XYZ file of C-alpha atoms in Angstrom:
709
model
C 104.079 59.952 2.232
C 104.973 61.630 -1.013
C 104.807 59.754 -4.352
C 105.287 60.606 -7.977
C 101.483 60.924 -8.382
C 100.649 62.768 -5.178
C 100.446 62.165 -1.434
C 99.273 58.984 0.282
C 97.756 59.300 3.699
C 97.423 56.407 6.145
C 94.981 56.553 9.031
C 96.144 54.379 11.977
C 92.782 54.823 13.564
C 90.708 53.645 10.617
C 93.460 51.479 9.058
C 93.053 52.685 5.518
C 95.037 54.560 2.915
C 93.836 57.599 1.032
C 95.322 59.287 -1.985
C 95.570 63.011 -2.620
C 96.092 63.706 -6.320
C 95.921 66.564 -8.770
C 92.277 65.530 -9.515
C 91.497 66.449 -5.907
C 93.186 69.860 -6.064
C 96.839 69.032 -5.263
C 98.880 71.537 -7.276
C 102.169 69.662 -7.273
C 102.160 65.889 -7.533
C 105.729 64.906 -8.343
C 107.235 64.293 -4.885
C 110.448 62.470 -4.165
C 110.325 59.399 -1.980
C 111.864 60.006 1.484
C 112.000 63.775 1.096
C 109.287 64.639 3.641
C 109.905 66.077 7.117
C 108.122 67.766 10.013
C 108.807 71.496 10.069
C 106.934 72.078 13.282
C 104.109 70.545 15.218
C 101.677 72.063 12.809
C 103.591 71.877 9.495
C 104.717 69.165 7.095
C 107.249 69.741 4.307
C 107.447 67.559 1.145
C 110.279 67.861 -1.323
C 109.501 67.481 -5.008
C 110.587 68.373 -8.483
C 109.084 71.824 -8.083
C 110.768 72.488 -4.704
C 109.584 72.121 -1.169
C 105.897 72.254 -0.389
C 104.653 73.034 3.095
C 101.314 71.743 4.383
C 99.568 72.339 7.699
C 98.918 69.130 9.568
C 95.245 70.000 10.028
C 94.544 70.561 6.343
C 91.322 68.888 5.143
C 91.451 66.856 1.939
C 88.292 67.326 -0.163
C 85.796 64.507 0.175
C 84.812 63.028 -3.228
C 81.188 63.468 -4.378
C 79.487 60.841 -6.478
C 76.267 61.271 -8.436
C 73.523 58.587 -8.546
C 74.197 55.668 -10.887
C 72.563 56.446 -14.264
C 71.416 54.147 -17.151
C 71.397 55.316 -20.749
C 71.843 54.344 -24.449
C 69.718 51.148 -24.413
C 70.228 49.046 -27.571
C 68.731 45.790 -28.914
C 70.893 43.845 -31.342
C 73.161 46.914 -31.503
C 70.334 49.192 -32.638
C 69.241 52.097 -30.405
C 65.767 51.736 -28.886
C 63.622 54.536 -27.515
C 60.208 54.674 -25.832
C 57.388 54.873 -28.367
C 59.297 53.173 -31.213
C 57.521 50.401 -33.127
C 58.157 47.171 -31.274
C 60.045 48.956 -28.481
C 59.869 47.219 -25.075
C 60.479 50.573 -23.325
C 57.430 52.371 -21.953
C 59.648 55.086 -20.430
C 63.330 55.979 -20.419
C 65.674 53.114 -19.532
C 66.954 55.080 -16.504
C 63.419 55.158 -15.118
C 62.626 51.522 -15.908
C 62.509 49.011 -13.074
C 61.265 46.021 -15.091
C 62.231 45.314 -18.695
C 60.212 42.683 -20.622
C 61.835 41.512 -23.842
C 60.666 39.121 -26.565
C 62.662 35.998 -27.464
C 64.165 37.742 -30.479
C 65.293 40.700 -28.324
C 67.553 38.679 -26.025
C 70.745 40.384 -27.237
C 70.929 43.921 -25.797
C 73.253 46.503 -24.240
C 73.185 49.695 -22.144
C 75.614 52.232 -20.693
C 76.018 53.148 -16.987
C 77.466 56.350 -15.586
C 78.372 57.863 -12.174
C 79.678 61.445 -12.168
C 82.590 62.472 -9.906
C 84.278 65.670 -10.943
C 86.768 65.548 -8.042
C 88.124 62.045 -8.613
C 86.611 60.383 -11.763
C 89.341 57.757 -12.155
C 88.451 56.309 -8.803
C 85.137 54.905 -10.115
C 85.024 51.344 -11.504
C 81.964 49.451 -12.737
C 80.907 45.841 -12.158
C 77.713 43.900 -12.984
C 76.060 40.493 -13.033
C 72.726 38.872 -13.939
C 71.206 36.935 -11.063
C 69.925 33.627 -12.314
C 72.431 33.525 -15.182
C 75.850 34.607 -13.814
C 77.471 33.201 -10.691
C 80.061 35.963 -10.204
C 80.310 39.721 -10.682
C 82.296 40.944 -13.597
C 85.820 42.244 -12.924
C 85.621 45.943 -11.939
C 86.787 48.183 -14.751
C 86.285 51.640 -16.208
C 84.296 50.091 -19.106
C 80.776 51.350 -18.542
C 79.038 49.347 -21.289
C 76.985 46.292 -20.352
C 76.508 43.795 -23.226
C 74.233 40.736 -22.894
C 74.088 38.168 -25.704
C 71.480 35.428 -26.297
C 69.958 35.479 -22.836
C 67.695 32.397 -22.513
C 63.969 32.826 -21.776
C 63.302 33.410 -18.092
C 63.184 36.015 -15.312
C 66.439 37.654 -14.177
C 67.765 40.587 -12.146
C 70.493 42.761 -13.640
C 72.650 44.215 -10.833
C 75.076 47.085 -11.424
C 77.487 48.626 -8.906
C 80.205 51.284 -8.721
C 83.417 50.264 -6.937
C 86.319 52.356 -5.591
C 89.503 52.063 -7.567
C 91.503 52.741 -4.421
C 89.595 50.367 -2.238
C 88.583 47.440 -4.387
C 86.066 46.140 -1.885
C 84.352 49.436 -1.319
C 81.042 49.777 -3.158
C 79.691 53.272 -3.634
C 76.287 52.361 -5.080
C 74.301 49.357 -6.376
C 71.362 49.467 -8.729
C 69.159 46.660 -10.087
C 66.619 46.190 -12.865
C 64.396 43.150 -13.488
C 64.666 41.561 -16.927
C 62.086 39.112 -18.324
C 62.761 37.204 -21.573
C 59.511 35.759 -22.866
C 59.777 32.278 -24.487
C 59.120 31.822 -28.241
C 55.705 30.718 -29.421
C 56.928 27.160 -29.851
C 58.170 27.080 -26.254
C 55.202 28.781 -24.618
C 52.905 27.082 -22.136
C 50.140 26.833 -24.703
C 52.605 25.299 -27.124
C 53.555 22.717 -24.522
C 49.897 21.890 -24.041
C 49.560 21.577 -27.802
C 52.600 19.299 -27.930
C 51.125 17.103 -25.273
C 47.848 16.877 -27.171
C 49.756 16.169 -30.396
C 51.762 13.390 -28.731
C 48.534 11.844 -27.474
C 46.986 12.086 -30.945
C 50.092 10.564 -32.541
C 49.984 7.696 -30.074
C 46.310 7.182 -30.870
C 47.055 7.271 -34.609
C 49.975 4.858 -34.209
C 47.779 2.534 -32.205
C 45.076 2.835 -34.851
C 47.561 2.176 -37.655
C 48.876 -0.876 -35.825
C 45.353 -2.186 -35.367
C 44.491 -1.472 -39.017
C 47.712 -3.179 -40.080
C 46.768 -6.233 -38.056
C 43.271 -6.189 -39.520
C 44.679 -5.770 -43.036
C 47.090 -8.614 -42.432
C 44.217 -10.836 -41.376
C 42.168 -9.657 -44.366
C 45.112 -10.222 -46.729
C 45.606 -13.686 -45.351
C 41.940 -14.453 -45.978
C 42.162 -12.978 -49.483
C 45.346 -14.927 -50.152
C 43.604 -18.096 -49.001
C 40.724 -17.538 -51.412
C 43.082 -16.638 -54.239
C 45.241 -19.694 -53.662
C 42.098 -21.782 -53.480
C 40.939 -20.244 -56.756
C 44.243 -21.219 -58.365
C 43.885 -24.764 -57.075
C 40.258 -25.050 -58.224
C 40.993 -23.945 -61.815
C 42.969 -27.073 -62.630
C 40.274 -29.634 -61.734
C 37.613 -27.368 -63.280
C 39.573 -27.371 -66.513
C 39.805 -31.150 -66.392
C 36.017 -31.277 -65.936
C 35.276 -28.710 -68.626
C 37.400 -30.272 -71.376
C 35.735 -33.733 -71.289
C 32.271 -32.145 -71.039
C 32.915 -29.998 -74.116
C 34.197 -33.042 -76.001
C 31.121 -35.054 -75.032
C 28.715 -32.284 -76.085
C 30.483 -31.433 -79.347
C 30.826 -35.044 -80.466
C 27.321 -36.075 -79.280
C 28.767 -38.893 -77.211
C 25.606 -39.157 -75.096
C 21.960 -39.541 -75.821
C 19.904 -36.521 -76.880
C 18.020 -36.584 -73.599
C 21.283 -36.152 -71.689
C 22.517 -33.167 -73.716
C 20.497 -30.519 -71.780
C 21.930 -31.844 -68.547
C 25.451 -31.808 -69.979
C 24.983 -28.245 -71.226
C 23.720 -27.182 -67.824
C 26.759 -28.749 -66.187
C 29.076 -27.069 -68.706
C 27.392 -23.700 -68.117
C 27.964 -23.951 -64.368
C 31.573 -25.026 -64.885
C 32.096 -21.844 -66.937
C 30.470 -19.819 -64.165
C 32.836 -21.335 -61.591
C 35.806 -20.612 -63.844
C 34.714 -16.988 -64.142
C 34.344 -16.684 -60.376
C 37.856 -18.028 -59.819
C 39.134 -15.584 -62.437
C 37.508 -12.723 -60.554
C 39.220 -13.803 -57.334
C 42.585 -13.846 -59.078
C 41.912 -10.451 -60.684
C 41.151 -9.074 -57.223
C 44.817 -9.474 -56.345
C 46.010 -7.911 -59.601
C 44.047 -4.648 -59.429
C 46.758 -2.488 -57.850
C 49.497 -3.820 -60.076
C 47.338 -3.653 -63.171
C 46.332 -0.045 -62.544
C 49.766 1.435 -61.827
C 51.411 2.359 -65.153
C 50.060 3.615 -68.481
C 51.411 2.549 -71.887
C 49.704 5.017 -74.199
C 49.351 5.377 -77.950
C 47.234 7.469 -80.294
C 44.010 5.905 -81.606
C 41.123 7.007 -83.797
C 38.214 6.891 -81.334
C 35.405 5.777 -83.686
C 37.507 2.920 -85.006
C 38.498 1.843 -81.486
C 34.916 2.004 -80.178
C 33.572 0.012 -83.127
C 36.110 -2.723 -82.367
C 35.129 -2.739 -78.689
C 31.378 -2.730 -79.351
C 31.719 -5.569 -81.853
C 32.755 -7.919 -79.018
C 29.466 -7.246 -77.166
C 26.931 -7.296 -80.014
C 26.513 -11.047 -80.012
C 25.823 -11.092 -76.283
C 23.361 -8.190 -76.687
C 21.541 -10.120 -79.421
C 21.346 -13.196 -77.197
C 19.717 -11.101 -74.443
C 17.461 -9.298 -76.988
C 18.848 -5.935 -75.887
C 19.064 -3.025 -78.319
C 22.784 -2.136 -78.566
C 23.691 1.151 -80.311
C 26.892 3.164 -80.755
C 27.011 6.720 -82.102
C 29.274 9.788 -81.981
C 29.086 13.520 -82.700
C 32.225 13.492 -84.863
C 33.505 11.713 -87.959
C 37.154 11.420 -86.977
C 38.938 12.042 -83.667
C 42.443 11.015 -82.549
C 42.872 10.517 -78.795
C 45.570 9.146 -76.483
C 45.104 6.321 -73.975
C 46.339 2.929 -72.815
C 44.545 0.457 -75.056
C 44.530 -2.417 -72.550
C 43.295 -0.337 -69.651
C 40.737 1.540 -71.744
C 39.493 -1.862 -72.879
C 39.084 -2.875 -69.222
C 37.181 0.352 -68.491
C 34.762 -0.118 -71.374
C 34.355 -3.847 -70.835
C 33.322 -3.401 -67.232
C 30.930 -0.547 -67.992
C 29.349 -2.262 -71.006
C 29.155 -5.673 -69.369
C 27.401 -4.204 -66.311
C 24.960 -2.379 -68.591
C 24.146 -5.566 -70.512
C 23.995 -7.819 -67.424
C 21.490 -5.659 -65.569
C 19.344 -4.645 -68.537
C 16.329 -6.964 -69.035
C 15.080 -8.281 -72.389
C 13.758 -5.692 -74.837
C 15.778 -3.019 -73.065
C 18.495 -0.852 -74.614
C 22.124 0.080 -74.122
C 23.259 3.230 -75.932
C 26.903 4.247 -76.237
C 27.736 7.795 -77.284
C 31.204 9.232 -77.908
C 31.365 13.031 -77.773
C 33.896 15.760 -78.477
C 33.500 19.030 -76.592
C 36.144 21.748 -76.270
C 39.354 20.328 -74.852
C 37.760 17.069 -73.710
C 36.282 13.890 -75.120
C 33.865 11.561 -73.395
C 32.063 8.231 -73.629
C 28.554 7.861 -72.239
C 26.880 4.497 -71.646
C 23.154 4.697 -70.943
C 20.986 1.665 -70.210
C 17.398 0.897 -69.224
C 18.390 -1.598 -66.552
C 17.445 -2.117 -62.930
C 19.371 0.943 -61.716
C 21.125 1.459 -58.386
C 19.339 2.403 -55.145
C 20.017 6.074 -54.311
C 21.086 5.194 -50.755
C 23.882 2.992 -52.096
C 25.312 5.201 -54.850
C 27.999 6.652 -52.543
C 29.454 3.142 -52.219
C 29.791 2.604 -55.978
C 33.580 2.699 -56.112
C 34.262 0.740 -52.958
C 35.843 -2.664 -53.096
C 33.457 -5.532 -53.796
C 30.371 -3.306 -54.042
C 27.168 -4.910 -55.343
C 23.753 -3.274 -55.159
C 21.203 -4.778 -52.808
C 18.740 -5.065 -55.708
C 20.930 -7.604 -57.565
C 21.238 -10.090 -54.733
C 18.205 -12.093 -55.837
C 19.047 -11.863 -59.533
C 20.598 -14.847 -61.224
C 23.594 -12.732 -62.285
C 27.039 -13.438 -60.882
C 29.513 -10.727 -60.062
C 32.515 -9.949 -57.873
C 32.023 -6.248 -57.273
C 35.593 -5.526 -58.374
C 34.805 -3.988 -61.753
C 33.679 -0.462 -60.766
C 36.580 -0.012 -58.377
C 38.983 -0.951 -61.168
C 37.182 1.401 -63.584
C 37.531 4.271 -61.111
C 41.277 3.676 -60.670
C 41.930 3.371 -64.402
C 39.940 6.508 -65.242
C 41.859 8.494 -62.607
C 45.115 7.082 -63.977
C 44.190 8.634 -67.345
C 43.516 11.966 -65.531
C 39.834 11.539 -66.375
C 36.562 11.868 -64.477
C 33.707 9.423 -64.026
C 30.127 10.392 -63.271
C 27.256 7.977 -62.634
C 23.550 8.836 -62.574
C 21.124 6.090 -61.740
C 17.435 5.758 -60.920
C 16.198 2.445 -59.552
C 13.941 0.516 -61.980
C 14.695 3.087 -64.724
C 18.329 2.736 -65.673
C 21.862 4.016 -65.286
C 24.013 6.511 -67.173
C 27.808 6.287 -66.858
C 29.925 9.083 -68.330
C 33.720 9.094 -68.468
C 35.526 12.256 -69.578
C 39.182 12.699 -70.557
C 41.378 15.643 -71.654
C 42.474 15.829 -75.286
C 46.097 15.407 -76.308
C 48.818 13.709 -74.289
C 50.413 16.513 -72.266
C 48.542 15.363 -69.151
C 50.065 11.887 -69.545
C 53.646 12.997 -68.862
C 54.284 10.048 -66.522
C 53.015 7.502 -69.044
C 55.151 5.435 -71.403
C 54.510 5.983 -75.092
C 54.396 2.906 -77.308
C 53.246 1.972 -80.809
C 49.479 1.568 -81.286
C 47.936 -1.878 -81.025
C 46.250 -3.556 -83.948
C 42.463 -4.142 -83.921
C 42.946 -7.808 -83.026
C 45.195 -6.886 -80.113
C 42.676 -4.320 -78.961
C 39.855 -6.834 -78.955
C 42.031 -9.257 -77.012
C 42.554 -6.565 -74.379
C 38.814 -5.952 -74.144
C 38.004 -9.617 -73.839
C 40.822 -10.669 -71.529
C 41.800 -7.529 -69.582
C 38.676 -6.935 -67.534
C 36.906 -8.493 -64.616
C 33.299 -8.793 -65.721
C 31.183 -11.926 -65.957
C 30.325 -11.946 -69.683
C 31.025 -15.099 -71.669
C 34.681 -15.066 -72.630
C 35.315 -15.269 -76.388
C 38.229 -17.237 -77.747
C 41.271 -15.097 -78.456
C 44.417 -15.900 -80.432
C 47.364 -17.053 -78.347
C 50.175 -14.585 -77.851
C 53.476 -15.977 -79.005
C 55.648 -15.236 -76.018
C 58.442 -17.455 -77.283
C 59.309 -15.090 -80.155
C 62.542 -13.130 -79.978
C 62.010 -9.556 -78.800
C 63.009 -6.527 -80.881
C 62.793 -2.881 -79.817
C 62.314 -0.371 -82.660
C 63.409 3.192 -81.818
C 62.393 5.683 -84.516
C 60.989 9.225 -84.224
C 59.269 9.118 -87.634
C 55.801 7.675 -86.980
C 55.289 6.287 -90.490
C 58.666 4.565 -90.647
C 58.314 3.245 -87.089
C 54.883 1.767 -87.795
C 56.156 0.313 -91.089
C 59.065 -1.436 -89.366
C 56.723 -2.781 -86.675
C 54.311 -4.136 -89.317
C 57.119 -5.764 -91.305
C 58.779 -7.439 -88.331
C 55.819 -8.369 -86.130
C 55.063 -11.541 -88.064
C 58.287 -13.180 -86.913
C 59.212 -11.280 -83.750
C 57.751 -9.829 -80.562
C 57.961 -6.082 -81.283
C 57.968 -3.039 -79.007
C 58.574 0.536 -80.188
C 59.182 4.097 -79.016
C 60.172 7.467 -80.494
C 63.475 8.365 -78.756
C 66.478 6.910 -76.971
C 65.479 8.209 -73.545
C 62.236 6.212 -73.582
C 64.096 3.242 -75.052
C 66.351 2.931 -71.977
C 63.262 2.669 -69.772
C 61.619 0.076 -72.031
C 64.801 -2.022 -72.316
C 64.815 -2.685 -68.559
C 61.242 -4.009 -68.664
C 61.002 -5.462 -72.168
C 64.510 -7.046 -72.141
C 64.848 -7.115 -75.965
C 67.092 -9.489 -77.861
C 67.938 -6.728 -80.369
C 67.525 -2.948 -80.736
C 66.919 -1.187 -84.076
C 67.448 2.550 -83.708
C 67.553 5.661 -85.851
C 70.501 7.972 -85.109
C 68.884 11.392 -85.521
C 66.178 11.626 -82.816
C 65.023 14.135 -80.169
C 65.749 13.696 -76.439
C 68.490 11.112 -77.091
C 69.925 10.052 -80.478
C 70.672 6.510 -81.562
C 74.439 6.940 -81.252
C 74.121 8.007 -77.603
C 71.630 5.195 -76.987
C 74.029 2.644 -78.469
C 76.943 3.963 -76.399
C 74.823 3.781 -73.231
C 73.725 0.199 -73.968
C 77.242 -0.997 -74.728
C 78.642 0.812 -71.693
C 76.286 -0.907 -69.263
C 77.331 -4.351 -68.084
C 73.736 -5.501 -67.791
C 72.724 -4.390 -71.306
C 75.992 -4.599 -73.230
C 75.169 -8.011 -74.723
C 72.151 -6.637 -76.636
C 72.915 -6.194 -80.383
C 72.207 -2.717 -81.802
C 71.387 -2.016 -85.456
C 71.676 1.692 -86.351
C 69.636 3.361 -89.116
C 70.734 6.674 -90.625
C 70.559 8.851 -93.701
C 74.297 9.600 -93.358
C 75.870 6.868 -95.426
C 79.428 8.085 -95.820
C 82.354 6.010 -94.547
C 83.153 8.436 -91.724
C 79.731 8.153 -90.100
C 79.610 4.402 -90.613
C 82.954 3.987 -88.835
C 81.793 6.241 -85.996
C 78.686 4.074 -85.575
C 80.707 0.876 -85.475
C 83.265 2.387 -83.074
C 80.611 3.100 -80.419
C 79.654 -0.587 -80.475
C 76.920 -0.929 -83.110
C 76.544 -4.446 -84.475
C 75.261 -3.252 -87.859
C 74.913 0.063 -89.693
C 72.198 0.470 -92.338
C 71.810 3.605 -94.443
C 68.498 5.009 -95.660
C 66.855 4.204 -98.005
C 67.138 0.490 -97.368
C 65.203 -2.585 -98.383
C 63.242 -4.486 -95.770
C 64.944 -7.670 -96.991
C 68.326 -6.186 -96.121
C 67.111 -5.153 -92.687
C 65.610 -8.580 -91.957
C 68.842 -10.243 -93.068
C 70.935 -7.989 -90.814
C 68.569 -8.650 -87.908
C 68.852 -12.421 -88.360
C 72.645 -12.262 -88.481
C 72.818 -10.077 -85.365
C 70.444 -12.339 -83.471
C 72.438 -15.436 -84.425
C 75.514 -13.841 -82.886
C 73.625 -12.931 -79.713
C 71.956 -14.825 -76.896
C 69.786 -17.835 -77.835
C 68.117 -20.420 -75.662
C 69.426 -23.988 -75.887
C 68.383 -27.096 -74.031
C 71.629 -27.324 -72.065
C 72.557 -23.674 -71.573
C 72.936 -20.231 -73.146
C 74.738 -19.825 -76.447
C 76.905 -16.706 -76.500
C 79.170 -16.130 -79.500
C 79.555 -19.833 -80.186
C 80.088 -20.893 -76.542
C 77.449 -22.669 -74.454
C 77.258 -21.297 -70.866
C 75.618 -23.554 -68.279
C 74.933 -21.524 -65.142
C 73.798 -24.517 -63.095
C 77.198 -26.201 -63.358
C 79.300 -23.040 -63.973
C 80.690 -24.661 -67.088
C 81.456 -23.613 -70.665
C 81.032 -26.133 -73.498
C 83.120 -25.858 -76.653
C 83.259 -27.998 -79.750
C 86.297 -29.837 -78.432
C 85.416 -30.147 -74.778
C 83.950 -28.670 -71.580
C 85.598 -26.416 -68.977
C 84.489 -26.324 -65.334
C 84.863 -22.963 -63.620
C 84.227 -21.388 -60.238
C 81.253 -19.033 -59.873
C 83.359 -15.881 -60.208
C 85.442 -17.333 -63.073
C 82.184 -18.179 -64.852
C 80.851 -14.622 -64.404
C 84.102 -13.081 -65.691
C 84.070 -15.287 -68.800
C 80.398 -14.523 -69.459
C 80.794 -10.737 -69.335
C 83.943 -10.874 -71.472
C 82.316 -13.125 -74.090
C 79.134 -11.004 -74.196
C 81.353 -8.017 -74.991
C 83.917 -9.722 -77.162
C 86.657 -7.302 -78.198
C 85.875 -4.755 -75.479
C 88.602 -4.031 -72.930
C 87.683 -4.293 -69.245
C 89.935 -2.871 -66.541
C 90.619 -4.668 -63.257
C 88.449 -2.123 -61.449
C 85.505 -2.712 -63.806
C 85.672 -6.472 -63.343
C 86.026 -6.009 -59.569
C 82.923 -3.773 -59.404
C 81.047 -6.327 -61.543
C 81.883 -9.188 -59.161
C 81.713 -7.516 -55.757
C 79.674 -5.016 -53.776
C 81.144 -1.700 -52.634
C 81.675 -3.032 -49.111
C 83.416 -6.232 -50.228
C 86.696 -7.145 -48.561
C 88.247 -8.871 -51.570
C 91.578 -7.577 -52.861
C 91.963 -6.166 -56.359
C 94.668 -8.741 -57.107
C 92.043 -11.511 -56.937
C 90.991 -10.432 -60.453
C 94.499 -11.240 -61.685
C 94.303 -14.617 -59.948
C 90.931 -15.375 -61.577
C 92.279 -14.466 -65.026
C 95.333 -16.706 -64.486
C 93.120 -19.616 -63.422
C 90.768 -19.190 -66.434
C 93.714 -19.130 -68.862
C 95.166 -22.233 -67.280
C 91.890 -24.147 -67.724
C 91.412 -23.056 -71.358
C 94.994 -24.028 -72.214
C 94.066 -27.653 -71.498
C 92.008 -27.419 -74.732
C 94.752 -25.559 -76.564
C 93.049 -22.146 -76.263
C 94.126 -18.776 -74.833
C 91.028 -16.554 -75.235
C 91.811 -13.752 -72.740
C 94.297 -11.160 -73.997
C 96.073 -8.759 -71.667
C 96.245 -5.142 -72.801
C 99.154 -3.896 -70.716
C 98.335 -0.946 -68.511
C 94.634 -1.075 -69.488
C 92.960 -4.419 -68.794
C 91.685 -7.606 -70.464
C 89.528 -8.553 -73.449
C 88.084 -11.728 -74.977
C 89.731 -12.510 -78.282
C 89.225 -16.118 -79.271
C 90.033 -17.103 -82.867
């Protein structure tokens, strides 16, 4: 049968069609359908565009020849790979490779296939699949490129075949190559074994942690029991001690009874000290967590500390000496915690040094460090026990039979406090000869970047820290009572001389804290909770104007009065200071009398404790009853109405939007509607109008403010 592309031959015997085209040697291919006829028994005639073409019936059509299927152009991640290349998986040419082993990172690859047929090239189609990954062969096509992407680790067989274009189900040739993708290191067999071991170890650790937690819980419960017991014992001991002291001091018994009374009083003091040690045991971690550092002259500080121990040394007939290799040295540390360090070291030296012994303290300066060395001629520490020095509740075996009490907490606390100062502690001890304790610290304050910098303590305060801040068993000297009831003032000034002057002038009547910039002040405010802030404007890190704006912009701090100090005394700067919320504005130079007067006025306008509530701007707020007392009556409010009034009064004149009041009252996930704020305001106004007052003013489009006349 003639076609436009050649002649199609059908074999009734074999039941298949075969094409004869120009590719197979047919000279004319454009035949007209239905224009073929038999010229004779041995001749066929086909009519076409080029005329009639006569063919013998026994003509033989050339059989196509196909070359062996070839592999070439192997690529990994679209980069050609050849045998012998660095990292190449090919040991020989890809066409000669029967097994291809690829690493996990080489699982994207490609290669070309080819089968040569010069007689009938268009009749060859290619198809492939990967056994173990693909379920079906690819659709036969003339595309001879095989591309495999992200083949998972495993063993596969890549099968490639050539298919007849004429007879879609006829396969000329099939070729296969084994492909192995090795797993990554983390998915290898050894890794799996490691994971299994790790899981077992984790389970063991978890089990151990659980057991330790249970043991710690039991231990904590025991410790808590002893601590609670210590608290309970202190009250009756105090009631025993006070009458005994009165009896002894006033000679209310016979002379013969006085030694017995003194002995009883001595043992009461011992019991009190033991209960104190139990209580201090609980406070160690809290006490040794944060540093509040200042700069001190070391000789002056050490003389103050040593003075508290000289009397005890004289009583024990122990030579007590302090010396240094410098005349003057300024160092940085936390006065309270350094006092605890020295008290514990010195008290241990004095306790365990017999009569006619010596305790020598030496302060040294060397290079970039300074150190304190305490050397005694005491009983020493057994060499086998020196590794346990800094463990909790450690006491040497050679002190058990001594009539010296102790808790074993002191050295552990010393170790923690020294490390907190970025220092080192070294102890040398020889039994029956004595002990030498050396603590070394870096100079300057750059290593104390996490510490909080405060104003230096006075000598009296330093001695109080030494006497009261430690855990030793020395007789406790009487210390002046700290006036915690005084109003608190925070002084923020970068000039050291002026800051110290203000602290000295105000400390007689107020509880004073100080720092050198606004950034530190914000941290101190949250802990110190001052009643008033005095701040310079021009400061590093954060100026006083920014500090004031931050305080007044925070709902929790906005009630704190702020007095600004500045050298800029013109009207413009004064107005700017008052606009950001400052309660007073004082220009330098100023008299201390003026400052004190301004402070008193600002404090009178602020929060003050009263017997029946909190006085805020002339109104008494009673949180227990949610009520506000005025001169002419009392108003009962709901909890939320009370909170709204309090924040508005604390920030009298400041405008609060509905959203700000909503965020103040409710959490982010609250379901309350914004309009409830309007309802609260309406209810508050209604209640105040019963007393003839309308204190809340609406600023249309903005919010509300407290404006009572």
